[in-house]
């Protein structure tokens, strides 16, 4: 048998190198290569005298749509694409303390309410701690099985014997495979443990949810390489300074990735927010220059968010264009369009843009709202109360139609907005299903935006 060699693997991207290097050639991260000892393969296992694997006919395969298991939390079910899939593996990433353990205990409770058993495997907390938390947040204890174990093979064996409606692993970074020499939390351990657990869950057709801690840099600790091993990757994120929590899909083999679920951390665990628009607009100052409300689409659902701009004279020769929650390049482009087409003088000004609530403006439909926020701040004239805005802006300043106008208009009307500024091309769709409670105002170009929309200066 050939002597297996030591190699070095990047803890971030998983790239393997025969030598140690300061910088990983795969992802350019520094000091991420770790020494890995090879696993000794059994010579017999490598023999090519294997029994042939047997394919099955597609018709005989059960469709996952029919057998989805709702977890009982509508916000999470929507993000999952309708519920958990038997044998489907979900990775839930998030920073420590965000509420991952709490959320998954509530998932267990949801399935127990439907009469299923659940298994909560924890390498971080003792059964006493988990039970106390379950009692505190009102999860039923009946049907909840706890296992304090960190050996991946022992857990896989447990899965092989049990029959659970859901299995939770808290967290993947604490698990280890005894036959691998590296430490728990290292790339090879995390990856191998995940793959063994996935096999076990798929064989028994049980849904498996794995918690993964996210590092400060925002990557799933160690390996992004875990993402291809699992069916669904969810991130659990916080709105800084608030108790709102957003869960969103980063990858989903069983559903869309655009949906989000909104929760709030309370004294009794996570509460679902059925009306996220109201929650995101909660602290909005009214009649303040630079603040604009925009109906954002998240999957099938519109959510009203506040876009804020601040334009101020710049002390430096190179004015700043800073954005949080949207692409700075888009801001620079829209600022240029405003200078050219709406006669705005931004050259000596710093420009800051912020999206309240920590959501991301990743659709062009936000352009008009961003432009209006900039105009409003620059002119120091507020946007009138109860006004919402959407539309795409082209390079010549023209306002273009966007998708989902009807849903955006309906959500604005529902939250009591009385005026909607939108592209002319969307007027007809927006009017569908709306009464007279909201006035629709269309604009051909950003050239007239300020005059048509902003309040006169007092
Ligand atoms: P936890 O689920 O332990 O987070 P994670 O598993 O992501 O590390 O929850 C962390 C925080 O949530 C903790 O600081 C306490 C708080 N919390 C509440 O405010 N209310 C509750 O009912 C629970 C269970 C936790
Ligand atoms: Mg936890």
mmCIF file of C-alpha atoms and ligand atoms in Angstrom, residues 96-97 99-102 120 122 124-125 133 170-171 211 213, ligand 2:
data_model
loop_
_atom_site.group_PDB
_atom_site.id
_atom_site.type_symbol
_atom_site.label_atom_id
_atom_site.label_comp_id
_atom_site.label_asym_id
_atom_site.label_seq_id
_atom_site.Cartn_x
_atom_site.Cartn_y
_atom_site.Cartn_z
ATOM 1 C CA UNK A 96 -23.784 32.748 18.295
ATOM 2 C CA UNK A 97 -26.661 34.051 20.408
ATOM 3 C CA UNK A 99 -31.524 32.246 18.474
ATOM 4 C CA UNK A 100 -30.754 29.155 16.379
ATOM 5 C CA UNK A 101 -31.204 26.698 19.243
ATOM 6 C CA UNK A 102 -34.442 28.403 20.264
ATOM 7 C CA UNK A 120 -32.453 17.124 19.634
ATOM 8 C CA UNK A 122 -26.608 18.769 21.454
ATOM 9 C CA UNK A 124 -23.112 22.332 23.412
ATOM 10 C CA UNK A 125 -25.736 22.093 26.111
ATOM 11 C CA UNK A 133 -35.264 26.103 27.791
ATOM 12 C CA UNK A 170 -26.645 21.553 17.632
ATOM 13 C CA UNK A 171 -24.007 22.252 16.352
ATOM 14 C CA UNK A 211 -26.828 24.196 13.124
ATOM 15 C CA UNK A 213 -22.006 28.788 13.652
HETATM 16 MG MG1 LIG B 2 -27.222 27.459 20.561
#
